[in-house]
Coordinates of C-alpha atoms and ligand atoms in Angstrom, one line a residue:
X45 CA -46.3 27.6 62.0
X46 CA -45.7 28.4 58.4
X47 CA -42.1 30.3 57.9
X48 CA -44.3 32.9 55.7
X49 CA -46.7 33.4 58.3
X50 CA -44.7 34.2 60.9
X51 CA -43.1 36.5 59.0
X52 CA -46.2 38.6 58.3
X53 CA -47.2 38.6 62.0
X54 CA -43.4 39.8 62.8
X55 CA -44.3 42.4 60.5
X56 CA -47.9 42.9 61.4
X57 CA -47.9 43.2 64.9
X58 CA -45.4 46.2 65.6
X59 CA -47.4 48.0 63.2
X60 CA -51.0 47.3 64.9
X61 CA -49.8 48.0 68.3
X62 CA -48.3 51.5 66.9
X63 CA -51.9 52.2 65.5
X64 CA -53.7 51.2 68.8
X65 CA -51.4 53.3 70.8
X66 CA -51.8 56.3 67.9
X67 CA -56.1 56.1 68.4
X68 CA -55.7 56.2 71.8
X69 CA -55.7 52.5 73.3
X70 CA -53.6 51.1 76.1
X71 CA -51.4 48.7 75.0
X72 CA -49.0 48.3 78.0
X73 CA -51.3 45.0 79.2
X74 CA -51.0 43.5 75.4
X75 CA -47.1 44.4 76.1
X76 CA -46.6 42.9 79.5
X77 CA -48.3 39.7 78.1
X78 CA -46.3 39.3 75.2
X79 CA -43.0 40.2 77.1
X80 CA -44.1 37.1 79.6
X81 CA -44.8 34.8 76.2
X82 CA -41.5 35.8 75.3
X83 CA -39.8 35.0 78.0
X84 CA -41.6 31.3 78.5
X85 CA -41.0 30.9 74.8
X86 CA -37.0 31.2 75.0
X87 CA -36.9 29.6 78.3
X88 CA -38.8 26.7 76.5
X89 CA -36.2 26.8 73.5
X90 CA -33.2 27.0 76.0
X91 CA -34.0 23.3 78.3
X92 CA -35.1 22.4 74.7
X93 CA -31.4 23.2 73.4
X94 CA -31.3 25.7 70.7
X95 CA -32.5 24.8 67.5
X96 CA -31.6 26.5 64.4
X97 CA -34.0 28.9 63.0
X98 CA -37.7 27.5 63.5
X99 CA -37.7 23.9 64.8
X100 CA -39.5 21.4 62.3
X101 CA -39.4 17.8 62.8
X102 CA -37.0 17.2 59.7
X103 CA -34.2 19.3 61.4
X104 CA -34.7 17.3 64.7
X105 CA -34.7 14.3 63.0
X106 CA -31.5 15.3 60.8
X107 CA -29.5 16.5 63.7
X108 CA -30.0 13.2 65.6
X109 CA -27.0 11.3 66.7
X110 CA -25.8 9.0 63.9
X111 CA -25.6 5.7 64.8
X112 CA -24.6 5.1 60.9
X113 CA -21.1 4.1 59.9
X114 CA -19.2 4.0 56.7
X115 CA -20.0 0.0 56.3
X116 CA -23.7 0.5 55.8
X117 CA -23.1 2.9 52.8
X118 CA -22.6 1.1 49.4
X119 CA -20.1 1.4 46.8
X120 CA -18.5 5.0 46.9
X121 CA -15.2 3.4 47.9
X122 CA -13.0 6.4 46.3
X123 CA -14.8 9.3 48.5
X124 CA -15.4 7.0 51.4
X125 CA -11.7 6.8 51.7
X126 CA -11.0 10.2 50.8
X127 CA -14.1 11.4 53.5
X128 CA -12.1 9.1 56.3
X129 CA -8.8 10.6 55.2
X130 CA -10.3 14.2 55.6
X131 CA -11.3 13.2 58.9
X132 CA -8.1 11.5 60.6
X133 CA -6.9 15.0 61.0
X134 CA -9.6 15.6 62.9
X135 CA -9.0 12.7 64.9
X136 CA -5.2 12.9 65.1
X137 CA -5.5 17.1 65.8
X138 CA -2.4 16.7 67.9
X139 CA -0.5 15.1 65.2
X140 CA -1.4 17.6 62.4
X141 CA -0.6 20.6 65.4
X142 CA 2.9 19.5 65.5
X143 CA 3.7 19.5 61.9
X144 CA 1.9 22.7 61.5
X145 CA -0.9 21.2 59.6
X146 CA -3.7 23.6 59.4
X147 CA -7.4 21.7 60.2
X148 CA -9.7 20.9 57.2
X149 CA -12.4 23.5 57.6
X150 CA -14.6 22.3 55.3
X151 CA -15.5 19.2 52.9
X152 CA -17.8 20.0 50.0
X153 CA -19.8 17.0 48.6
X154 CA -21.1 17.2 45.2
X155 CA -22.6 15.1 42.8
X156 CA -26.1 14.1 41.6
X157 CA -29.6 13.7 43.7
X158 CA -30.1 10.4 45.9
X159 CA -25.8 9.2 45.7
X160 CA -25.3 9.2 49.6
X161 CA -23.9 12.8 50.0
X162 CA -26.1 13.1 53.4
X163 CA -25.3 9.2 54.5
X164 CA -21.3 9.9 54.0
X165 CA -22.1 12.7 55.9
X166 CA -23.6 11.4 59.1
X167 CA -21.1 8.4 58.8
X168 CA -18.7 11.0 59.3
X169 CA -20.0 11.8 62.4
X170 CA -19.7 8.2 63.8
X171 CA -16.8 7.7 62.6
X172 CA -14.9 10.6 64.5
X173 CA -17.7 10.6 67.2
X174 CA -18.9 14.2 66.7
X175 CA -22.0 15.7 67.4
X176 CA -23.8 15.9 63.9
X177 CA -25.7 19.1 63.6
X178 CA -27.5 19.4 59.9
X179 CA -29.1 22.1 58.2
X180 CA -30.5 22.8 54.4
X181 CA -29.5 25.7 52.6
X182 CA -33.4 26.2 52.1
X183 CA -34.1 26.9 56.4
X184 CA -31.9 29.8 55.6
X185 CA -33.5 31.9 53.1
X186 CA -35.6 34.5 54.9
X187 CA -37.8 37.6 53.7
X188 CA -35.9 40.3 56.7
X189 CA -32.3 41.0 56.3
X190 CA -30.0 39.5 59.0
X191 CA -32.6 36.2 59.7
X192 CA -30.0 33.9 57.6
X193 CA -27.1 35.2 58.8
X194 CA -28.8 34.7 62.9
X195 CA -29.6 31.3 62.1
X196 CA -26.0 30.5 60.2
X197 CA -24.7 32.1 64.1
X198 CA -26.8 29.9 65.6
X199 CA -26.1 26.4 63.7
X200 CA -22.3 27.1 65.4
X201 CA -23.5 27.9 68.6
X202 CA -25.8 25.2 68.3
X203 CA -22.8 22.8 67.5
X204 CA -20.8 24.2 69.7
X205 CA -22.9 23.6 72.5
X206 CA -24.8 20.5 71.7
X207 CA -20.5 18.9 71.9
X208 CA -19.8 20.6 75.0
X209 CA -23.2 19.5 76.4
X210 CA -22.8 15.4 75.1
X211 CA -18.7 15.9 76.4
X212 CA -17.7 15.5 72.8
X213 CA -14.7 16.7 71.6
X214 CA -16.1 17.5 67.7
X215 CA -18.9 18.4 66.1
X216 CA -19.5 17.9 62.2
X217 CA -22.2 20.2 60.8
X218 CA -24.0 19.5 57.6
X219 CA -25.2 22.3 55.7
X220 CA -27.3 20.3 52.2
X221 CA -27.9 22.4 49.4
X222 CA -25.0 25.0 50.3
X223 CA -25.9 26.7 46.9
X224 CA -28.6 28.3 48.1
X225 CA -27.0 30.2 50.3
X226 CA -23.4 29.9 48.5
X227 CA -24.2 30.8 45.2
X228 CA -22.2 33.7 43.4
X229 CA -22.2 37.4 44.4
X230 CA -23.2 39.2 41.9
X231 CA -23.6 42.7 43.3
X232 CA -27.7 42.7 43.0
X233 CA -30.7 43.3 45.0
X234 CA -29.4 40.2 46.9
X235 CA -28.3 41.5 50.2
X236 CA -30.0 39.0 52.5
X237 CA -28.5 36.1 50.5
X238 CA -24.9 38.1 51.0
X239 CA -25.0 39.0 54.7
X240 CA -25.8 35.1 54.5
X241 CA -22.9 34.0 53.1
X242 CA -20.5 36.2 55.0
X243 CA -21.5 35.1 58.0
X244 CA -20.9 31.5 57.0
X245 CA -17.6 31.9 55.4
X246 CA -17.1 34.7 59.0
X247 CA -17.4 31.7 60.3
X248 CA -15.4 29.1 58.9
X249 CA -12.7 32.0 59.4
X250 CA -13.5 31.5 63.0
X251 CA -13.0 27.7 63.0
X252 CA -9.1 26.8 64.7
X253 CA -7.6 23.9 65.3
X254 CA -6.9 25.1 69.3
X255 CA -10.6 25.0 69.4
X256 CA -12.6 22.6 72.2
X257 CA -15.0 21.0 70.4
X258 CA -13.0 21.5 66.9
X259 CA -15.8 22.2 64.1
X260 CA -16.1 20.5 61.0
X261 CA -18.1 21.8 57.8
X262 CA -19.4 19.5 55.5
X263 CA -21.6 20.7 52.8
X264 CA -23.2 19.0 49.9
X265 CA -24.6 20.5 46.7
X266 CA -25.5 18.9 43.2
X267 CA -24.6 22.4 41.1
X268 CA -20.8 22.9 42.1
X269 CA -20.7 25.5 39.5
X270 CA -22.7 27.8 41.1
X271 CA -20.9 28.4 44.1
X272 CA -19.1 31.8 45.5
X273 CA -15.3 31.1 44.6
X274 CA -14.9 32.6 47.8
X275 CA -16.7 29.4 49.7
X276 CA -14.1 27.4 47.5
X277 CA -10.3 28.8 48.2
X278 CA -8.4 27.0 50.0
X279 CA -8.6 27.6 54.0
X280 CA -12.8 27.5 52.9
X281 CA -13.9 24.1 51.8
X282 CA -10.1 22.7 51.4
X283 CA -11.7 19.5 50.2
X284 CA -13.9 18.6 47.3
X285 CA -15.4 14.7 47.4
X286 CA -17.3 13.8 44.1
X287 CA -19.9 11.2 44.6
X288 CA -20.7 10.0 41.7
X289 CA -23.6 7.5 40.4
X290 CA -22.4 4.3 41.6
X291 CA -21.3 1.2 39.1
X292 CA -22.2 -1.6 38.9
X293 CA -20.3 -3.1 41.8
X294 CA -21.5 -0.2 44.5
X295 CA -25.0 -0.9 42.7
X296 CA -24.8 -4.5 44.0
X297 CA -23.5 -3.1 47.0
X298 CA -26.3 -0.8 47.5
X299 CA -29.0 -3.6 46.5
X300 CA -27.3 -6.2 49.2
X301 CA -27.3 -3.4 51.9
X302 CA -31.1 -2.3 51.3
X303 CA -31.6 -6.2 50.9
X304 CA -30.7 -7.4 54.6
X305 CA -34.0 -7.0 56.3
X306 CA -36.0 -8.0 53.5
X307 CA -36.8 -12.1 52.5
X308 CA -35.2 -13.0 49.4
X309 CA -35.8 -15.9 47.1
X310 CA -32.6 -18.2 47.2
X311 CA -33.1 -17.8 42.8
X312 CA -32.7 -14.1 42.7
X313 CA -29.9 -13.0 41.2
X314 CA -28.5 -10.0 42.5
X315 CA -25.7 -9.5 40.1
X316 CA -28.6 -9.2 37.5
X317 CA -30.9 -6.6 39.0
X318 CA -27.4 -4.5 39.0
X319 CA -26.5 -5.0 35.9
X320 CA -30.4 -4.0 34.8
X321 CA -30.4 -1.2 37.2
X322 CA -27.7 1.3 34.6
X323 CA -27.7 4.6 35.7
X324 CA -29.6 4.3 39.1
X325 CA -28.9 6.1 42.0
X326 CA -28.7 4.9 46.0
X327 CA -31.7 6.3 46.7
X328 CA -33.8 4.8 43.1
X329 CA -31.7 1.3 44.6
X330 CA -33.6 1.4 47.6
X331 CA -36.4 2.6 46.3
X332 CA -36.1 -0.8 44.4
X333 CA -36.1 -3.4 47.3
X334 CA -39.1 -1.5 48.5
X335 CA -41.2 -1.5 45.6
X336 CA -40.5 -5.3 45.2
X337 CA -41.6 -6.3 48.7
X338 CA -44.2 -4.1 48.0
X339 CA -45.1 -6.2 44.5
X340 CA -44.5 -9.7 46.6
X341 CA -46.9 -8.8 49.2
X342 CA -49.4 -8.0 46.6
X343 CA -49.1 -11.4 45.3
X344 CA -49.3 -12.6 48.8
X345 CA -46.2 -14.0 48.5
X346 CA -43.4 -14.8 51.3
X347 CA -39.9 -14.1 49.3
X348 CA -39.0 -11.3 46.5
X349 CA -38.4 -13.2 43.8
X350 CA -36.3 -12.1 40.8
X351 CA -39.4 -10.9 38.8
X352 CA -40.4 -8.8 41.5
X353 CA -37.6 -6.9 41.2
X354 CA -37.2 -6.6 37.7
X355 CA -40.7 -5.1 37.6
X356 CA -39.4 -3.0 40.3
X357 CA -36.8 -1.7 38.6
X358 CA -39.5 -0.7 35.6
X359 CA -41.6 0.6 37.7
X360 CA -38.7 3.7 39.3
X361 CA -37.5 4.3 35.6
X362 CA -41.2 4.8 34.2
X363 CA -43.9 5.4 37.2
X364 CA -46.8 2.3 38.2
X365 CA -48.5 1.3 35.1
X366 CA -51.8 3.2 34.9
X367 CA -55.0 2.7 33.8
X368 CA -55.0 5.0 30.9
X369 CA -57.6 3.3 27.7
X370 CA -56.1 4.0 24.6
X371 CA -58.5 4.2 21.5
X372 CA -57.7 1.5 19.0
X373 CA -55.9 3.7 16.4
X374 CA -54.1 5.1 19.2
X375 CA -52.9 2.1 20.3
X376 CA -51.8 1.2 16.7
X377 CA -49.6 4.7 16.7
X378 CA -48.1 3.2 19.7
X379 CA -47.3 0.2 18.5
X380 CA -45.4 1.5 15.7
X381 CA -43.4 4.1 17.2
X382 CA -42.2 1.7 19.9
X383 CA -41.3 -0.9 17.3
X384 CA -39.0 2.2 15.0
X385 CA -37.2 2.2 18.0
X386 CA -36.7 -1.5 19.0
X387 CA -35.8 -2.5 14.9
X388 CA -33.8 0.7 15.0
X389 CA -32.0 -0.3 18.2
X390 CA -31.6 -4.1 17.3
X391 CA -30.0 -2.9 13.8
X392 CA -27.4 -0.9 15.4
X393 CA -26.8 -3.2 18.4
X394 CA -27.8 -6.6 18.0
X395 CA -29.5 -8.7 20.7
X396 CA -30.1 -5.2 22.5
X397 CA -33.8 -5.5 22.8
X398 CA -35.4 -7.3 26.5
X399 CA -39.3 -6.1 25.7
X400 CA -41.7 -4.2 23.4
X401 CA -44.3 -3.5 25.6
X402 CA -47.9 -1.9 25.2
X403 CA -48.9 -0.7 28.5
X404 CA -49.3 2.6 29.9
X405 CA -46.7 3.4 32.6
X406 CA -46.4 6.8 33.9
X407 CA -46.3 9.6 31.6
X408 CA -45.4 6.6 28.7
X409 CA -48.2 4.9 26.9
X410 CA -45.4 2.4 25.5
X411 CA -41.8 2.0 25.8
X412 CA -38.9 -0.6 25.0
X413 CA -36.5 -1.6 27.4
X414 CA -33.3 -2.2 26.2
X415 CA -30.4 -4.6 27.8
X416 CA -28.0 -3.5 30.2
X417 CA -24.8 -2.7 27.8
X418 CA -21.3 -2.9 29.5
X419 CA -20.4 0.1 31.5
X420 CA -18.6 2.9 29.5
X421 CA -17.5 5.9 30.5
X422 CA -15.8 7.2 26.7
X423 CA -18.1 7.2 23.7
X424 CA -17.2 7.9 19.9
X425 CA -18.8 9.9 17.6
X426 CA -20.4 6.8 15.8
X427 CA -21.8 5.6 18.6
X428 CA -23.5 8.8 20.1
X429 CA -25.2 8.8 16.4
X430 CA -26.3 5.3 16.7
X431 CA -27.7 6.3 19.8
X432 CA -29.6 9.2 18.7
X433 CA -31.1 6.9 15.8
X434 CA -32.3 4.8 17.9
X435 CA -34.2 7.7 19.9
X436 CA -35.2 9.2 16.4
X437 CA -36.5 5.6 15.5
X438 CA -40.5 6.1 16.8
X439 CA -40.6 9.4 15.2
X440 CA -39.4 8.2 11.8
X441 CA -41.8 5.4 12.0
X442 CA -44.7 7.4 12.7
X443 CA -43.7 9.6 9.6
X444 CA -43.2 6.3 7.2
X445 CA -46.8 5.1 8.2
X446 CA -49.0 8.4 9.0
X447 CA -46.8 10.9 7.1
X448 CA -46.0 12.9 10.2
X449 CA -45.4 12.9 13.7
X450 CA -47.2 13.1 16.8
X451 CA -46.8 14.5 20.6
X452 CA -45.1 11.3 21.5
X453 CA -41.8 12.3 20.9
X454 CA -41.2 14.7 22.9
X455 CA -39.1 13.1 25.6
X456 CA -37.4 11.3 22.5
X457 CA -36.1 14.4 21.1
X458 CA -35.3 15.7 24.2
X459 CA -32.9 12.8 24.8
X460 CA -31.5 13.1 21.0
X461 CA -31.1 17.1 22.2
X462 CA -28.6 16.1 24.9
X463 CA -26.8 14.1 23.5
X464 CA -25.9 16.5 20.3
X465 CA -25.2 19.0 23.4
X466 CA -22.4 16.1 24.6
X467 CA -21.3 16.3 21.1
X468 CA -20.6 19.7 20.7
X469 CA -18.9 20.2 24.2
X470 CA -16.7 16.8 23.3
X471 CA -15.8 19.0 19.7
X472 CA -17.1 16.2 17.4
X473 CA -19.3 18.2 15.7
X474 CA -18.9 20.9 12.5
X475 CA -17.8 23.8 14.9
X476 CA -14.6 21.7 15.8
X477 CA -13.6 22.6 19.6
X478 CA -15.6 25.0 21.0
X479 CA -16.5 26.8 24.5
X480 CA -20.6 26.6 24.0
X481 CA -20.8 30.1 25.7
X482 CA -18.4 31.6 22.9
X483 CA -20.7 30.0 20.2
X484 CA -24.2 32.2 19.5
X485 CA -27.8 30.6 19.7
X486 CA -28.3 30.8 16.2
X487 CA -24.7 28.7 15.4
X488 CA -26.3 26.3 17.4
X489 CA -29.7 26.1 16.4
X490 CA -28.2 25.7 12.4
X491 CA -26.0 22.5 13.5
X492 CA -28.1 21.0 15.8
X493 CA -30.3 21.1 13.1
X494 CA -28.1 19.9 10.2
X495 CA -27.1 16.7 12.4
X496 CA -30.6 16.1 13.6
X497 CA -32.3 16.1 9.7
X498 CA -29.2 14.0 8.7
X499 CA -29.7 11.4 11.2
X500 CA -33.7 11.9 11.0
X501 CA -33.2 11.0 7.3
X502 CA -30.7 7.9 7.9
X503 CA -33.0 6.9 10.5
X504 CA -36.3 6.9 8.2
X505 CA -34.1 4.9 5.1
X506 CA -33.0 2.4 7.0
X507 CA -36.3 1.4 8.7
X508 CA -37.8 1.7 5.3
X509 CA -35.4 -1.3 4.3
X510 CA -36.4 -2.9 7.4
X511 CA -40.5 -2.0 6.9
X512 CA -41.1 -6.1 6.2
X513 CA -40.0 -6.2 10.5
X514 CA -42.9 -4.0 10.8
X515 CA -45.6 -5.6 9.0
X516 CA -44.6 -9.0 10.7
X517 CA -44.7 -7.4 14.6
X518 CA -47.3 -5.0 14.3
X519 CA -50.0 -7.5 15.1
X520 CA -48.7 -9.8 17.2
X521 CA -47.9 -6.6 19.5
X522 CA -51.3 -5.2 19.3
X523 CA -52.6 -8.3 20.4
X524 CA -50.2 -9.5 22.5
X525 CA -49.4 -6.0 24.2
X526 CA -45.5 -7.1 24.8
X527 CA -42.7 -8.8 23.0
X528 CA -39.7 -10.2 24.9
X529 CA -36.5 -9.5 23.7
X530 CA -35.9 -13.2 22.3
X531 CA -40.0 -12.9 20.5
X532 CA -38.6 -9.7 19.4
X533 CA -35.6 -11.4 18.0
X534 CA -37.1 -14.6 16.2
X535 CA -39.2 -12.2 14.4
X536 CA -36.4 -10.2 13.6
X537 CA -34.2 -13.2 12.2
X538 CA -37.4 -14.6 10.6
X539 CA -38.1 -11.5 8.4
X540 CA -34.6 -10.5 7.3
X541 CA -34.3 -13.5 5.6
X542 CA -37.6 -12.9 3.6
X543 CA -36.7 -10.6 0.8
X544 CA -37.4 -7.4 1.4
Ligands
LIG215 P1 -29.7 14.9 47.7 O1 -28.6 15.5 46.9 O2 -31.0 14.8 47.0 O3 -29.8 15.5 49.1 P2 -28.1 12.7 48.8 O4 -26.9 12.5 47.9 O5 -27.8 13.5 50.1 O6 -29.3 13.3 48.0 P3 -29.0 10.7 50.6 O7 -30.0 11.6 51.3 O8 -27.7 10.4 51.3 O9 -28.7 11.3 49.1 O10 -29.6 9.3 50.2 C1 -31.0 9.1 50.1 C2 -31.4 7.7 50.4 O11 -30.9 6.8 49.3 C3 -30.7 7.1 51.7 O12 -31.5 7.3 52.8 C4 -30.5 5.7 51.3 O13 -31.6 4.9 51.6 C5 -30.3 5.6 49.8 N1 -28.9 5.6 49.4 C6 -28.3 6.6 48.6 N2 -27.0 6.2 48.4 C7 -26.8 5.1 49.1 C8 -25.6 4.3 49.3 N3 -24.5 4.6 48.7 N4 -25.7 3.2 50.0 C9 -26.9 2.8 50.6 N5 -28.0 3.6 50.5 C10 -28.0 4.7 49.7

């Protein structure tokens, strides 16, 4: 049953059986009969075992025992090894007793959406053989004061139980999306949400090292900031495990892990797709092998081949291709905003074109895809500039040729948005080093805007010099629908030497 539902019949009954009683109608039957659903309904829940809150099929799933181990996760080697450090004290309890070590009481997981955070979690579990109880921050948000704070008892109990019940000596309970429930106090209309959180940090207070079975916390959030400081001190979550995006290495890692059961051409280079696949999370990696066996079967073929996954890896940056028609002169707008970017990009970083392409793919109705660049983790001011020419270069080539822009850009300027907000946090822009709260909207607005015209205009100039490139490509992609990155090129080398 819907969570909202029930809640209105909580609320709904009580009050009908009040007004039957108040006209005059017996209601002791209607109460005898509920009392007995009642009681079949907890007796049911106890042989059951006690689930948290209402039991839905993701929870039962979730709290299954996990059969996974660290081995089957890839990359992540820094918080797999801090994670297993964390965790020999709760192996070695003893150990850590005698040198007056207090227990780890909780490890907070953070970093972005699909990285492993629940994986390293239910490896955790193996690993010290615990009983793995999980829970998301979400099951505990409830209209009625005191429901969140009931179920956070329960999840313990439920822990608590479920080890004594399997003879464990631990149990490791996963609470995703702690910020819904662990986000700041601020002293509103919040109380459910409060009486929530004390009675998860209550207890966490309760959690001793004496204990049989010994409790374990881990909790996993992408929006660290957000959290109660008092979740945070020390003696709380003592531990804080970032678990980043992986590089390329852990990407390969992750592709040869989500590879095993899968047939693989004896061609396909792995290395490749991870070197393609910049900036891609565990779960887009996955996603990845599947939408290539996916693409193989289509051509009814028996191994993935290295195309396969290449299209793959399109496919989870940009959606399927779709079967949007563009008019002609549409088309033609396309055509030239995708090619201000590729000349623009090629200019500032030679041979970094791989395609022009044409065809509608999810919310796109062209894009360019650019080749993988070596992993960097510090960028200068130059090149965050060069970067936001490039994503100014369809906009300034719609202006050269129609005089103005279109709504094409949109996601172009949002990308040329962030990246002037990385400047002004890194203090490479006019305000020097700044705090951005300390810094009004409108000081903003006027730099953002001074560095965006500036570029805009350097952007527009130097594709005007480079407007021959254009002329050349335009047809040939309109008829063609794609450019490779070496078509791209000869075109490229063949018009720069023709004076411009
Ligand atoms: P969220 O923050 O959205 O809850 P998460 O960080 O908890 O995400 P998981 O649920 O652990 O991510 O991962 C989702 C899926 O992505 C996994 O089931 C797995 O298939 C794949 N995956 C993610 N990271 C890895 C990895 N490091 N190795 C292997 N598979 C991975």
């Amino acid at each position: 049953m819907p969570k909202i539902l029930k809640e209105i019949l909580i609320g709904f009954v009580p009050v009908l059986l009040i007004f039957l009683a108040f006209i005059g109608v017996n209601i002791i039957p209607v109460l005898l009969a509920g009392g007995l659903m009642a009681g079949l309904l907890i007796f049911a829940k106890m042989r059951g075992g006690i689930a948290v809150g209402a039991s839905s099929d993701r929870k039962r799933k979730k709290g299954g025992p996990s059969m996974l181990t660290f081995d089957e996760i890839g990359g992540q080697d820094h918080p797999k090894e801090e994670l297993m450090e964390a965790l020999n004290f709760l192996i070695r309890h003893e150990e850590i007793q005698k040198y007056g070590i207090r227990p780890l009481k909780g490890i907070l997981l953070t970093g972005p959406p699909g990285t492993g955070k629940t994986l390293l979690a239910r490896a955790a579990s193996h690993y010290t053989d615990s009983v793995f109880v999980a829970a998301s921050g979400s099951e505990f948000v409830e209209m009625y004061v005191g429901v969140g704070a009931g179920r956070v008892r329960d999840l313990f109990r439920d822990a608590r139980t479920r080890a004594q019940k399997e003879n464990k000596q631990s149990a490791i309970i996963f609470i995703d999306e702690i910020d819904v429930i662990g986000g700041k106090r601020e002293g509103g209309q919040q109380r459910e949400y409060d009486q929530t959180l004390n009675q998860l940090l209550t207890e966490m207070d309760g959690i001793y090292n004496s204990d049989s079975p010994r409790i374990l916390l881990i909790a996993a959030t992408n929006r660290k900031e957000m959290l109660d400081s008092a979740l945070l001190r020390p003696g709380r979550f003592d531990r804080h495990i970032q678990v980043d995006l992986p590089e390329k290495k852990g990407r390969k890692h992750i592709l040869d892990i989500h590879a095993k059961n899968k047939p693989i051409h004896k061609d396909a280079n792995m290395d490749k797709i991870a070197e393609e696949s910049y900036g891609f999370s565990g779960a887009q990696l996955e996603s990845v092998m599947n939408e290539a066996a996916i693409y193989m079967m289509r051509e009814e073929k028996v191994e993935i081949e290295q195309r396969h996954m290449s299209m793959a890896i399109d496919k989870v940056m940009m959606g399927e291709k779709t079967d949007r028609e563009s008019t002609q002169e549409e088309k033609k707008r396309v055509a030239i905003h995708e090619l201000g970017h590729a000349i623009m990009a090629e200019i500032v970083r030679p041979e970094s074109v791989s395609q022009v392409a044409l065809t509608p793919r999810g919310q796109a109705l062209g894009y360019v895809r650019h080749n993988p660049q070596e992993e960097q983790y510090l960028y200068t001011k130059e090149f965050l500039e060069e970067q936001i020419m490039i994503a100014l270069g369809g906009a300034a080539s719609e202006e050269i040729y129609y005089g103005g822009r279109s709504t094409g850009s949109s996601n172009d300027f949002e990308q040329a948005l962030n990246i002037v907000q990385t400047m002004m946090k890194s203090g490479l822009t006019s305000l020097g080093i700044i705090n951005i709260d300390m810094v009004t909207t409108e000081e903003l607005m006027k730099v953002n805007n001074v560095i965006l015209e500036q570029l805009m205009t350097r952007t527009r100039i130097t594709l005007e010099q480079h407007r021959h490139i254009f002329d050349q490509s335009l047809e040939i992609l309109l008829t063609e629908e794609n450019l490779s990155g070496e078509q791209f090129r000869c075109l490229f080398r063949e018009t720069s030497r023709l004076p411009a």
